[in-house]
């Protein structure tokens, strides 16, 4: 212990001296920079002096404290983000916010009605198009996939699409729809979002169908029910809540997506219900307003951000509650 | 009977004509997933061809970005993508590991679900919200407190000092990396938690039985048993970080430059696309952006494919 302490003291003095000399322009900074190294040396000195048992216990306590701290940090960040959103966004959420369209730059007041409408419509269309595709594809994987060599490939590709960058989907839809139609449109925006819905729904549908006990299917088959009818009236019914959860999670996923809309639906300052033309939507409006120097626009951006976040988190929580409703789904 | 139980794809006793139609329909939509992927790749490649013809492989190593002269290179964007994701992993992985450790080993049972849900809600918050929060709350805080301190101390250390030089701007690769770390945290933590939970209780109990501490059980039993899955989870997070767009666009600074210092502005592939695609009307400009998108897609595809393969191997080993 004494020898270690002596070495540590010597190293401390040497490092401090080196730090102060080497950092000519700010000696204090040099000293501060040397601190981590000095701390490490002292840690070594104290650590080495402990008995093996004490050292193991100490390691355990240190690591578990760090683990506790990491969890606290995660929860703290969530609380900070939500707190800042409420702090900055709540004041923007007045009646005008829901009743008026986006204002011109430099004007006062205004709201997000056109953007809220656009987001709702495009999310709705994307969900209506994407969910059936996802449910049927998921049905194939769960009910017909066994022994089919293509099923693992589809599962693999689907999982990759699930995490693939959404801006790539925007590029793709730009190429196949916007260029072909000659203009940006809400249809293109909906199509981009629909592509993002599919993998989420496929994944949850397959998982949920796999949770349905086989004895249910067997009982139906034993009665002479055709397979399609077994799936539609027995399996789907048993897995209904889980599948609905998947659709809700998909809605939550696309409701805040910005990147795929940037060059498909773009934005529209005015009220528009024409699906064949540019359409305002909350994420892109938030993006443009937040990055502008206009204080009124920034205020609206915070309000929009709060609205989007609250909606999505509520959907997430509702989906979770729904999923844990029945015992077999978890 | 036993055969039917084992093989769900066995024909039902009285198979009707509609059965075939239904099966074909599900097959069609399943195949559609492959078609979508193929279509994405083909459309990116086709749109990128003019840029590939013009710049060749030099596109990857050129730092030029001049829309006026129509001279483009991907190096700053690729560098920015990699460095921000690297920072995100450096910060995010240990924290995610800590959270997974807390949830599986330390947390009282009744608190597991709530804590797990709170962490997963971080994954539900959309990218744009992280962006607006990062720009208006985190970056100014970082600029006025942490960055000056880092520049004064770390910036003076020989060798690594160049990484932390320059004026404190608040926005830059480091800020972007930290925001990304928060964003990938829930993905990595939830995969880690799931794979940690697959470790048989008997294994852990045997270690506890011979007097191992919680940390020793974690480090010597749980981690080696689940290594494949843990790496899979990290790769999944990396895939997310590489392709993340809006949050990074807000806080990276959007400058086509390569700075040694991580505190200075840069750009990433996705941020470049988000910022410039709408205004890129010229053919070469647009094609170069498509080529950037193709590069991003290839990188993330490879990373995610590795992640999925590892996680699949883990799943098979766990026998689920």
XYZ file of C-alpha atoms in Angstrom, chain A residues 5 44 182 195 223 249 276 305:
8
model
C 0.895 5.399 -2.673
C -4.816 1.754 -9.409
C -44.470 15.538 -63.265
C -43.988 1.393 -48.005
C -64.451 -30.090 -38.419
C -47.416 0.762 -34.165
C -52.989 15.248 -56.661
C -43.762 19.007 -32.334
